[in-house]
Short mmCIF file of C-alpha atoms and ligand atoms in Angstrom, two decimals:
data_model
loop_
_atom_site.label_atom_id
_atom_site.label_comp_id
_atom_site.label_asym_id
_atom_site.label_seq_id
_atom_site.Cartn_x
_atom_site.Cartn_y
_atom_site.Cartn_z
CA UNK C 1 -30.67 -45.02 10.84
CA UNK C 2 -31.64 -43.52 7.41
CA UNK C 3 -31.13 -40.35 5.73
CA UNK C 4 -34.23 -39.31 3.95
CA UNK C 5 -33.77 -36.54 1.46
CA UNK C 6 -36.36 -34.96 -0.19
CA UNK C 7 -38.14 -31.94 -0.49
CA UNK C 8 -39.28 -31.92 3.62
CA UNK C 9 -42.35 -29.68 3.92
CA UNK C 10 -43.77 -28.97 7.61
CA UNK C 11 -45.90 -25.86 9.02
CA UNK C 12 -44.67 -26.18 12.93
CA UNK C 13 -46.17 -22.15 13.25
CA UNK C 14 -49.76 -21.67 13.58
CA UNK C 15 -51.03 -19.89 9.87
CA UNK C 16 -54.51 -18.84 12.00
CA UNK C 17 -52.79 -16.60 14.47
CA UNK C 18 -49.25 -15.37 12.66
CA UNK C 19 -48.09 -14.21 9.47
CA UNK C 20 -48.93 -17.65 7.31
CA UNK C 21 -45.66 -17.38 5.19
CA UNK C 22 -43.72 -17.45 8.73
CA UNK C 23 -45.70 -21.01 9.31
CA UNK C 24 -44.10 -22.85 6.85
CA UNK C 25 -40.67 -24.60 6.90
CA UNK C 26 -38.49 -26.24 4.28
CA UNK C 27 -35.13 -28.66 4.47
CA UNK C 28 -33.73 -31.14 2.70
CA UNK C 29 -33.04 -33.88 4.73
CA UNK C 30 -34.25 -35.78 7.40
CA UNK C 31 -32.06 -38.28 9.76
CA UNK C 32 -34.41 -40.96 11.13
CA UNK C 33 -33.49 -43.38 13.89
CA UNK C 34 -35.95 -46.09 15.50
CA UNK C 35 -38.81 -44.37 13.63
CA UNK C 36 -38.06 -41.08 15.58
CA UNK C 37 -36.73 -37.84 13.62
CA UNK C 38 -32.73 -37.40 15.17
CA UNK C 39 -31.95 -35.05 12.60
CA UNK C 40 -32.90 -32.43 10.04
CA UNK C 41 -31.11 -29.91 8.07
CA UNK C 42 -29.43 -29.65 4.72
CA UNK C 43 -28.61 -32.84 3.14
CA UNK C 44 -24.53 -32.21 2.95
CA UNK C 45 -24.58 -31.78 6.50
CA UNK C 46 -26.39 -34.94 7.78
CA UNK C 47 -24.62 -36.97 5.59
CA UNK C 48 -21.75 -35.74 6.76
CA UNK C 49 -22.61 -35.71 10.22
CA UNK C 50 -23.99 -39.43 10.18
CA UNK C 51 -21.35 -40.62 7.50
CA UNK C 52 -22.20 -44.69 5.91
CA UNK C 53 -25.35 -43.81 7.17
CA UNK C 54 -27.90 -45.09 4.24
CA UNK C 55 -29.63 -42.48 2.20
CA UNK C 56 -32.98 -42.99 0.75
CA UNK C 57 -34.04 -40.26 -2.18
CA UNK C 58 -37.16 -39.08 -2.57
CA UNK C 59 -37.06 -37.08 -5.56
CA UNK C 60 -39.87 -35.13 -7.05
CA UNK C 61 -42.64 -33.96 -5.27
CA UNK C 62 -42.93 -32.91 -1.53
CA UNK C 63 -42.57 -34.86 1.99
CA UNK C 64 -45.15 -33.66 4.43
CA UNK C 65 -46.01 -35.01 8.05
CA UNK C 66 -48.74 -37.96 7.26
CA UNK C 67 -52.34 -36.41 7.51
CA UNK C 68 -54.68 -36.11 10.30
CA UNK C 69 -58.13 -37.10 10.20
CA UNK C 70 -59.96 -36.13 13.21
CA UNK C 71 -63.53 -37.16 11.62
CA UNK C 72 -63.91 -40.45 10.09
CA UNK C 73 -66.50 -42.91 10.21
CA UNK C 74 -65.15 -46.68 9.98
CA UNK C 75 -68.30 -48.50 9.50
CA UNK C 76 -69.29 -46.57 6.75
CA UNK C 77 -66.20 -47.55 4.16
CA UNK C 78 -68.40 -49.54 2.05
CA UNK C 79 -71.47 -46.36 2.34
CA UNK C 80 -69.69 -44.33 0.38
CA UNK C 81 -71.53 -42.11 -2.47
CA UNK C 82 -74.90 -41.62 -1.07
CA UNK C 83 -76.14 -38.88 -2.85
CA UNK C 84 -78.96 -36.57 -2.99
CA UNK C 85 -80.42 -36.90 0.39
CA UNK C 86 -80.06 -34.41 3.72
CA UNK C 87 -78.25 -35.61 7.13
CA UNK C 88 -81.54 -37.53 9.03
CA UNK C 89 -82.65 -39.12 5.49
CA UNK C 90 -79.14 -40.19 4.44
CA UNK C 91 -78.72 -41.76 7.71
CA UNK C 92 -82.24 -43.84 8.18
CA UNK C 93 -81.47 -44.94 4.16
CA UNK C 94 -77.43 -45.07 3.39
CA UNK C 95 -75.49 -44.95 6.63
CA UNK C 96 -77.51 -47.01 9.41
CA UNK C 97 -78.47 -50.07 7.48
CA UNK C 98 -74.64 -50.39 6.95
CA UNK C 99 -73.11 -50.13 10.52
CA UNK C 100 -76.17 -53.15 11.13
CA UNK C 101 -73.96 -55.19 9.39
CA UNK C 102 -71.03 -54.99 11.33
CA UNK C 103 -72.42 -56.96 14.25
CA UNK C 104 -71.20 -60.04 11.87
CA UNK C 105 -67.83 -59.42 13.67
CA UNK C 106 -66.38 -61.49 10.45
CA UNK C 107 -67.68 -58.68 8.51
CA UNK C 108 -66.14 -55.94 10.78
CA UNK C 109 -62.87 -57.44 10.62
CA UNK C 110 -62.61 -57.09 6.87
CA UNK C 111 -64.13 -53.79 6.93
CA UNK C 112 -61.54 -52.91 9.73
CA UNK C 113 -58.69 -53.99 7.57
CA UNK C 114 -60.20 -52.20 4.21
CA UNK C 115 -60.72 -49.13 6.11
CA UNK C 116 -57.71 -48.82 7.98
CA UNK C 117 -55.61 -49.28 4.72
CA UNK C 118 -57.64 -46.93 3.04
CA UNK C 119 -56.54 -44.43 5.27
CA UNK C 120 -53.35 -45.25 4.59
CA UNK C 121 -53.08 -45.53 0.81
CA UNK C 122 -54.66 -41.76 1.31
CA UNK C 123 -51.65 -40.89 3.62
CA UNK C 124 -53.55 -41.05 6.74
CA UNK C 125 -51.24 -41.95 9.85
CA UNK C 126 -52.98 -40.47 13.02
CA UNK C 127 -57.51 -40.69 13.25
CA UNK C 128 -59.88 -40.54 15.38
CA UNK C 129 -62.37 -42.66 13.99
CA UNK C 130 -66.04 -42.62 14.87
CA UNK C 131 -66.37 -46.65 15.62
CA UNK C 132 -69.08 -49.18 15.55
CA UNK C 133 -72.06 -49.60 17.87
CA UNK C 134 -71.00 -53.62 18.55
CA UNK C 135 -67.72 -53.94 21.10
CA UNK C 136 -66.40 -56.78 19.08
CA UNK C 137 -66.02 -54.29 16.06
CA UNK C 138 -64.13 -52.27 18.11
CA UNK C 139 -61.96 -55.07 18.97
CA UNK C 140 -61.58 -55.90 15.52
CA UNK C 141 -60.53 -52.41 14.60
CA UNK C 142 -58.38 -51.62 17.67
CA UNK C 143 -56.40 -55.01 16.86
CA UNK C 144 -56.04 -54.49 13.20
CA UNK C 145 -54.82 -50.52 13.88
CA UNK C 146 -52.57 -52.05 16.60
CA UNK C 147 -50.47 -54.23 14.20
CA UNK C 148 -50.62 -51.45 11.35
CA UNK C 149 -49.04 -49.04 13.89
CA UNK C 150 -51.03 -46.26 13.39
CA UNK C 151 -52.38 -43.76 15.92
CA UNK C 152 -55.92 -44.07 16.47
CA UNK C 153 -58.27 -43.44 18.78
CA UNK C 154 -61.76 -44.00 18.90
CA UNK C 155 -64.50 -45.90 20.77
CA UNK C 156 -68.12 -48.13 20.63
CA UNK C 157 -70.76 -45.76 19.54
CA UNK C 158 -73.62 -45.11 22.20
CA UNK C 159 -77.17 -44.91 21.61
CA UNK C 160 -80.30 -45.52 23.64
CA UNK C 161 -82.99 -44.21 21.45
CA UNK C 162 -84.26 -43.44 17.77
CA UNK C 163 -81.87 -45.81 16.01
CA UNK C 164 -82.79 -49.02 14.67
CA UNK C 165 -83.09 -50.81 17.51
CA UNK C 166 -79.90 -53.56 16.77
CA UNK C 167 -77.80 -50.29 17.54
CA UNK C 168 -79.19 -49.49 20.96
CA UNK C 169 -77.52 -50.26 24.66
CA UNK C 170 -79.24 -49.35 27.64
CA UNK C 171 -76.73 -47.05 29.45
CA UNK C 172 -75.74 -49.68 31.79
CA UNK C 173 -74.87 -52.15 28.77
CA UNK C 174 -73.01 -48.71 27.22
CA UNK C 175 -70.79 -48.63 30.57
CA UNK C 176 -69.90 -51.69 30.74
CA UNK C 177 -69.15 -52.62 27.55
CA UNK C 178 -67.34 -49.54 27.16
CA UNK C 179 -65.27 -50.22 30.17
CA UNK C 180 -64.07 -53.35 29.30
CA UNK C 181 -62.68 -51.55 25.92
CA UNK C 182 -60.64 -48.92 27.77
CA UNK C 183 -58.55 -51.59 29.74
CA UNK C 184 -58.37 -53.12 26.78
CA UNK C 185 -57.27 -50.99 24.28
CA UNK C 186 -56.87 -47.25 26.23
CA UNK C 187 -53.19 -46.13 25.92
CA UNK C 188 -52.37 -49.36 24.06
CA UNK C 189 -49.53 -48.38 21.99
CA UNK C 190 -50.44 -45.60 19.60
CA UNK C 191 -54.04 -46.45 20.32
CA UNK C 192 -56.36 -44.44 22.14
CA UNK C 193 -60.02 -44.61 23.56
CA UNK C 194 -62.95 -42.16 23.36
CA UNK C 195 -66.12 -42.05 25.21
CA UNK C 196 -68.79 -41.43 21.82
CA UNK C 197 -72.38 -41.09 22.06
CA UNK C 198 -73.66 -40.76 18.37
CA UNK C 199 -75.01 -37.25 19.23
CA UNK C 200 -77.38 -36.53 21.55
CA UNK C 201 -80.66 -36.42 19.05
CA UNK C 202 -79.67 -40.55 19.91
CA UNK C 203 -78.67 -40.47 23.43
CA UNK C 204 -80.81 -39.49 26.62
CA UNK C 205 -79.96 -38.03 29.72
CA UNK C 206 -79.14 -40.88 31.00
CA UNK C 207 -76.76 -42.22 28.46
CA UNK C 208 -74.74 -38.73 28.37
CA UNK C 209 -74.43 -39.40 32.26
CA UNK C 210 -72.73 -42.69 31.81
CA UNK C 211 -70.59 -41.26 29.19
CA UNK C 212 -69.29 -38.34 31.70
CA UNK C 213 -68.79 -41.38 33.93
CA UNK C 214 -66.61 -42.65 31.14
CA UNK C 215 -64.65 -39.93 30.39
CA UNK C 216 -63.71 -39.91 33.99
CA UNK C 217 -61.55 -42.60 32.98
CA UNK C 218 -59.01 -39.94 31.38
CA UNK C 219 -60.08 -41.20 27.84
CA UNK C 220 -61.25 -38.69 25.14
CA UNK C 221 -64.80 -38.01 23.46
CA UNK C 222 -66.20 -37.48 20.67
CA UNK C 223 -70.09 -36.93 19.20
CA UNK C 224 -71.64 -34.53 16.35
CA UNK C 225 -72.54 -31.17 16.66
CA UNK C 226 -74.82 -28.74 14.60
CA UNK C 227 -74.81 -29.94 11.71
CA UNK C 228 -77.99 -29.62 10.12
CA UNK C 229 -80.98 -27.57 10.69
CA UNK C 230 -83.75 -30.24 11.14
CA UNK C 231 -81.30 -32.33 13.20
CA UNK C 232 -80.92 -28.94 15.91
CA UNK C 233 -84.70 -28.53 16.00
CA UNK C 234 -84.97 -32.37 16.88
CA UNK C 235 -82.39 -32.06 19.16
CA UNK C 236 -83.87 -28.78 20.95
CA UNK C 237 -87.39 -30.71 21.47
CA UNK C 238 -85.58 -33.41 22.99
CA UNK C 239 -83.92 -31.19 25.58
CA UNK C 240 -86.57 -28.58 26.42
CA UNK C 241 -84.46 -27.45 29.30
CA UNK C 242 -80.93 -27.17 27.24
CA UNK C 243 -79.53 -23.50 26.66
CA UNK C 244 -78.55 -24.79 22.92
CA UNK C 245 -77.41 -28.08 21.30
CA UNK C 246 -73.95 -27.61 22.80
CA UNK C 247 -75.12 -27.27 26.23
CA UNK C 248 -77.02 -31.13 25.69
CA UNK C 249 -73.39 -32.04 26.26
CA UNK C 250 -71.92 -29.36 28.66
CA UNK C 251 -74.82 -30.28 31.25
CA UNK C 252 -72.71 -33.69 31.71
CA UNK C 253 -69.47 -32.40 32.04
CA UNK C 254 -68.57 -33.94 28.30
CA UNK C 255 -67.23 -30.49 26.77
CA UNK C 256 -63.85 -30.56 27.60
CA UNK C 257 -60.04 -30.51 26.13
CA UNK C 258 -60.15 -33.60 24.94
CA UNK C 259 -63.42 -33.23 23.06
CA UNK C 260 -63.64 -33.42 19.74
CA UNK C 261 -67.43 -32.44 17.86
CA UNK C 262 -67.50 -32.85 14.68
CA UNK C 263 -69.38 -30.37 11.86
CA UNK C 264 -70.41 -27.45 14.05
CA UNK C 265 -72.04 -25.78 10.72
CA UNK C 266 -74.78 -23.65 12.51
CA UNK C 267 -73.26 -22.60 16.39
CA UNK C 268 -74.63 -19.38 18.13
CA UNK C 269 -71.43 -17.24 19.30
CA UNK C 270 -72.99 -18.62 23.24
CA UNK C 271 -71.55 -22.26 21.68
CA UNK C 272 -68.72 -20.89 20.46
CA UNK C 273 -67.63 -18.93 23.45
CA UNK C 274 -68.25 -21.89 25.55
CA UNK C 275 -66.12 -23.91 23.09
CA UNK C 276 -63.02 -21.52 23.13
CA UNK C 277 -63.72 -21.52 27.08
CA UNK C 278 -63.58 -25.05 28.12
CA UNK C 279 -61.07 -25.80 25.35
CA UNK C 280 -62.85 -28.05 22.82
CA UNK C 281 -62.33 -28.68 19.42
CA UNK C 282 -63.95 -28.72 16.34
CA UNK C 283 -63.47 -31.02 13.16
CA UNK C 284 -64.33 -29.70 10.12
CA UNK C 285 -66.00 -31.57 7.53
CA UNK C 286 -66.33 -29.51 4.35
CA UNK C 287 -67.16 -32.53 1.22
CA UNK C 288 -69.86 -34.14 3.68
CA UNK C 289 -71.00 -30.72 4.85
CA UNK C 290 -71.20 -30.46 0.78
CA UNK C 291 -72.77 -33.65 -0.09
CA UNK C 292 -75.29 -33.51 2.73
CA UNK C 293 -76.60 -29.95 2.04
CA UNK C 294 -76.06 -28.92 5.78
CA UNK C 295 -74.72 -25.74 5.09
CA UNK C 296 -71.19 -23.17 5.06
CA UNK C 297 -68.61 -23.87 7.71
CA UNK C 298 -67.88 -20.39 10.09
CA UNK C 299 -64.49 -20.80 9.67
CA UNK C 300 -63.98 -17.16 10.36
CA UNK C 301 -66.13 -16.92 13.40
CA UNK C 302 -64.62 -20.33 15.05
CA UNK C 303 -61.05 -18.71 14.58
CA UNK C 304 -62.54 -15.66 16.17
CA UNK C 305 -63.52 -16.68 18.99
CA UNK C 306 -60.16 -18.99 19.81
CA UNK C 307 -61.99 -22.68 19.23
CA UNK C 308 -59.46 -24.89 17.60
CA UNK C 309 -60.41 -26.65 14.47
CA UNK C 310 -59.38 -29.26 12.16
CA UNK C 311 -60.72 -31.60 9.36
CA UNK C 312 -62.51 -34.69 9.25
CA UNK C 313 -63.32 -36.76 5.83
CA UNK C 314 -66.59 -38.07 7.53
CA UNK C 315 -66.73 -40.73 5.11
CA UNK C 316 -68.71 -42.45 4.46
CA UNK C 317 -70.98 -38.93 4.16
CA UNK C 318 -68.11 -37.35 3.00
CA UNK C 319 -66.33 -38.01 -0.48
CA UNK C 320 -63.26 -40.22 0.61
CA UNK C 321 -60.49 -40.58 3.03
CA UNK C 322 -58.18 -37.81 1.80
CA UNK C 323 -57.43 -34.98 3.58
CA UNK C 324 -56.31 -32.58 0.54
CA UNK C 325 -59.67 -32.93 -1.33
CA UNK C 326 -60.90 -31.82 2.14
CA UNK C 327 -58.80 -28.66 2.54
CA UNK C 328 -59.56 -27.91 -1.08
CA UNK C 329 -63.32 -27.93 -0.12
CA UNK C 330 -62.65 -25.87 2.77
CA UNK C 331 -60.98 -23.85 0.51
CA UNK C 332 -63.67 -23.95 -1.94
CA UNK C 333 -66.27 -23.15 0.59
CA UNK C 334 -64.92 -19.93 2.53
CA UNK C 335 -64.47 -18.78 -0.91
CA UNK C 336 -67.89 -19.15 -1.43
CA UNK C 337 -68.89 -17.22 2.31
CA UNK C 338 -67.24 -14.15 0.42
CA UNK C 339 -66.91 -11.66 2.74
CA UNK C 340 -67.62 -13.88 5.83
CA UNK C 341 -65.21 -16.60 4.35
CA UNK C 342 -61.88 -16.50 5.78
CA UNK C 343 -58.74 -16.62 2.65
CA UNK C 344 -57.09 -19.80 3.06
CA UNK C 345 -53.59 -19.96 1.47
CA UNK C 346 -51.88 -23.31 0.75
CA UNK C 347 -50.09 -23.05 4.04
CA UNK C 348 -53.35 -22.89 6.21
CA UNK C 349 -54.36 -26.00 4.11
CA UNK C 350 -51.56 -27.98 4.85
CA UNK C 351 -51.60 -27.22 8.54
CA UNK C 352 -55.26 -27.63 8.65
CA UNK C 353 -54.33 -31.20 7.16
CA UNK C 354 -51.62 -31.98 9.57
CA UNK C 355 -50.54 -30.17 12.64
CA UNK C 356 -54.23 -28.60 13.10
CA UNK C 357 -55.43 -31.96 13.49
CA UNK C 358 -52.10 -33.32 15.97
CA UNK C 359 -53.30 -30.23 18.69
CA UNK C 360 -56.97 -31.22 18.22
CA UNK C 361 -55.97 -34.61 19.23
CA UNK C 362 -53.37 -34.22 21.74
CA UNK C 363 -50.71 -35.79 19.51
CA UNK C 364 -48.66 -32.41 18.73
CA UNK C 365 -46.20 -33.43 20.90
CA UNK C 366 -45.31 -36.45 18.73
CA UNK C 367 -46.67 -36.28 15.12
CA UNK C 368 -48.31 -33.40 12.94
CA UNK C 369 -44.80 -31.93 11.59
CA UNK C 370 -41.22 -33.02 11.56
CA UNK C 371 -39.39 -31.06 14.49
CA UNK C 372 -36.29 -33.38 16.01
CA UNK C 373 -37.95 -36.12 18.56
CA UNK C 374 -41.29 -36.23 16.56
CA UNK C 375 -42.10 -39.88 15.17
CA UNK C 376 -41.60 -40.27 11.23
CA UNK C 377 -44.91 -40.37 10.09
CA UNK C 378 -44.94 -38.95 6.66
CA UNK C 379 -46.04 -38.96 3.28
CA UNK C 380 -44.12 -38.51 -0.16
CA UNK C 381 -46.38 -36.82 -2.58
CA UNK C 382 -45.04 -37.39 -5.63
CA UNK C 383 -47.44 -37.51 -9.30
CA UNK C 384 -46.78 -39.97 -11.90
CA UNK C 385 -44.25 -38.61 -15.21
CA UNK C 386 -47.04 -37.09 -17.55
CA UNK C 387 -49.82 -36.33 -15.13
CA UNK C 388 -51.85 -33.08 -14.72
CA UNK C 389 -49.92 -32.49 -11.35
CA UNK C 390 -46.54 -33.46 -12.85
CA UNK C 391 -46.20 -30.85 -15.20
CA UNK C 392 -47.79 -28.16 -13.16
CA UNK C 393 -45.57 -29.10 -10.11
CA UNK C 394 -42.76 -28.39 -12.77
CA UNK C 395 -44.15 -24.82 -13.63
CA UNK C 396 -44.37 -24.23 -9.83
CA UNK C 397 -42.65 -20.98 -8.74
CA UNK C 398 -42.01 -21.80 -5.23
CA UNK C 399 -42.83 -24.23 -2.40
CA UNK C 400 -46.33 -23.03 -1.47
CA UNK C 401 -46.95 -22.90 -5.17
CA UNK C 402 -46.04 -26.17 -5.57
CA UNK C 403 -48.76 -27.05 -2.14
CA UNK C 404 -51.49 -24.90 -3.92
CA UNK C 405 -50.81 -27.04 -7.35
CA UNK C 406 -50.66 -30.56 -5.03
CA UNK C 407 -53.97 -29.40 -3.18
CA UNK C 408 -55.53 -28.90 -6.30
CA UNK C 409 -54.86 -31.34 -8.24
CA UNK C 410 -54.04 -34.45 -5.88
CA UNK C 411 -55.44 -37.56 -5.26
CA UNK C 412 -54.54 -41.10 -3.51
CA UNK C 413 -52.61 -41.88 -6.80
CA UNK C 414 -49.96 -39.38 -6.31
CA UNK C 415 -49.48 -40.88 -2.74
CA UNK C 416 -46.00 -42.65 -3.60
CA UNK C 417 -44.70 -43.62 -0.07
CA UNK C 418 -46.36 -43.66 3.43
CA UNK C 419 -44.13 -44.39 6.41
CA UNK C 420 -45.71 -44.73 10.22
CA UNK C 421 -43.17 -44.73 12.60
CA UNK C 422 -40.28 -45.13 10.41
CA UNK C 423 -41.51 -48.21 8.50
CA UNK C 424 -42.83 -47.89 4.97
CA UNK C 425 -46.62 -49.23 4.29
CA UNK C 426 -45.97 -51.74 1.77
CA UNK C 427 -42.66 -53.04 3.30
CA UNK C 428 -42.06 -56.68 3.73
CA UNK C 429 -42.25 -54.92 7.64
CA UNK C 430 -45.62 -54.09 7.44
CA UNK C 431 -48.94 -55.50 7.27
CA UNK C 432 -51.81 -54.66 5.38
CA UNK C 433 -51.73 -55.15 0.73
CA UNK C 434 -47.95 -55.00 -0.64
N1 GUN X 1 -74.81 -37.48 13.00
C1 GUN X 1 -75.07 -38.63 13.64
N2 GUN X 1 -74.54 -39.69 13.00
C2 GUN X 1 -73.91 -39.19 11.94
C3 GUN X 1 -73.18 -39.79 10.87
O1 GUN X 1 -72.97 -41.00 10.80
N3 GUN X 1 -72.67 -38.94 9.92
C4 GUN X 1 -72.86 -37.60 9.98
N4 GUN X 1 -72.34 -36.83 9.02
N5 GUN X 1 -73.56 -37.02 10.96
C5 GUN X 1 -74.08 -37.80 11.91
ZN1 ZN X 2 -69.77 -37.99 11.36
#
């Protein structure tokens, strides 16, 4: 067992439907045993409690429950920085040449390992991850997120039309070789599978029907959603008898609880009703929404209506794999929505970066904030002596002063200790770059 004591910051309370204050909870200590919290509370009374138990210190900066990225693309690590171009151009020139690469299964595998401790040097503990059109990326990925202990989920990308054609499976190909994944890697651990067509602009009728097949399996799903205008009006001359881009997926069955569509930048309230109804989820992507032109997230409107959302880095469209620079953009952009923009306050940005992300995944029951039973995935934000963020975390006036300084001004430098499950990235205990 260990006594961690630092400055523990969680938001267990939901900042989108209560008094955002009220969200946010503070202690000083946590007791961790077998990589589970046992204990939290002031630090005189754990180590009291539990006493010759070790203590580790983690002064300066905060402790917070290790992010949640519920939007990330892994074969685009090294297609990062493609500027200047909307969605369909930045794919057909920056993205899709890319994922070609990776069916050199060699090449995955280092681009599995580079990725997946990316996400960690960014504080990244639970994803899911938008995989790789060949199954023996996915293998590669699954294995390498298997012995790094993290919780991810995420599945072979399905397409049967308008990609380059190295990235297309017929949908019998897509079933199978999705099949053999889930017994594979489904429920492996902290690993997860889920059923993810590329978005239906690149899947037909056909393919969506073997992916509703799929998801039978009790796995999840994922695709992309509304992102950008010429992308809908592809997708609604595609599907001449779909309702709206949402219902391309809701005609299979593939809009359920454990659905997950990313950007959702331009829904009609039908989508978002039917959303909130079936109990779907949305991740947010705010720097690629940014970099890609494809618009102003409804924050406001998705709250509204009861759809839960979360945020997604969508590297490699979006600028990087960490979460604060994305709930600073979110910030950023409901600002700019003025009076359609809904006020986020540091506590709906640290919840959007954590415990948001845990519900939209089905993980709240064991990560996304540090309630007793919850596994120690965390991360100790804590700036160099001298930096920008040092001193102003200094001036800070309180504890969501200090988040509003750290969401500012943070970056994967200030990241000074990751732990998944209890054991510290970087340990002679854990894989990946010491
Ligand atoms: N829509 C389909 N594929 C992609 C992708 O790789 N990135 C983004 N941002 N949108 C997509
Ligand atoms: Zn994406």
């Amino acid at each position: 067992m260990t006594i961690f004591a630092a400055a523990v910051v969680d938001t267990p309370g939901d900042p989108f439907t209560g008094n955002p204050a009220g969200a946010l909870r503070q202690d000083e200590a946590l007791l961790v045993r077998d990589g589970v919290i046992a204990a939290r509370g002031p630090l005189a009374a754990l180590r009291a409690a539990h006493p010759g138990e070790p203590v580790t210190r983690l002064d300066g900066g905060l402790l917070v429950p290790g992010f949640v990225d519920t939007h990330v693309h892994y074969p685009q690590l090294r297609a990062i920085g493609g500027l200047g171009l909307p969605l369909l151009d930045w794919l057909d020139r920056y993205a899709l040449p890319e994922e070609c690469k990776l069916a050199d299964r060699s090449y995955a595998r280092a681009v599995a390992a580079e990725f997946l401790d990316g996400l960690v040097a960014a504080g990244t503990t639970s994803a899911l991850v938008f995989g790789s059109h060949f199954a023996p990326a996915m293998d590669e990925l699954f294995a390498a997120a298997g012995q790094r202990g993290l919780n991810i989920t995420s599945g072979l990308v399905l397409s049967d039309r308008e990609l380059p054609p190295d990235l297309l499976h017929s949908p019998e190909a897509a079933l199978a070789d999705s099949a053999d994944l889930i017994l594979r890697w489904h429920d492996h651990g902290r690993l997860r599978y889920a059923v993810t067509p590329r978005f239906s602009l690149s899947a037909s009728d056909e393919m969506l029907d073997a992916c509703a097949e799929l998801l039978g399996k009790g796995v999840w799903f994922t695709s992309h959603i509304n992102e950008n205008v010429a992308e809908i009006a592809t997708v609604a001359g595609l599907f001449p008898g779909s309702r709206h881009y949402l219902d391309t997926y809701s005609q299979h069955g593939l809009v359920t609880p454990r659905s997950v569509f990313a950007h959702n930048v331009h829904p009609g309230d039908a989508e978002l009703a039917l959303l909130a109804e079936c109990g779907a989820s949305v991740a947010h992507c705010p720097t690629s929404n940014s970099a890609l032109g494809s618009g102003l997230f409804p924050l406001r409107r998705h709250v509204e209506h009861g759809v839960r959302v979360a945020l997604g880095t969508d590297v490699g469209a979006g600028a990087g794999l960490f979460l604060p620079k994305e709930a600073l953009q979110a910030y950023f952009m409901q600002r700019l929505l003025g009076p359609a923009g809904l006020a986020l306050t540091p506590v709906h940005l640290l919840y959007l970066a954590t415990r948001a992300g845990a519900r939209v995944l089905g993980l709240d029951d064991r990560v996304g904030d540090f309630a007793v039973g919850k596994d120690f995935d965390a991360v100790w934000l804590r700036p160099a002596d001298g930096s920008t963020l040092a001193v102003n975390l200094r001036h800070a006036s309180d504890t969501t002063d200090a988040l509003a300084r750290i969401f500012t001004l943070a970056s994967p430098a200030d990241v000074a200790g990751v732990w998944v499950r209890g054991v510290k990235a970087g340990s002679a205990a854990y894989p990946g770059p010491r």
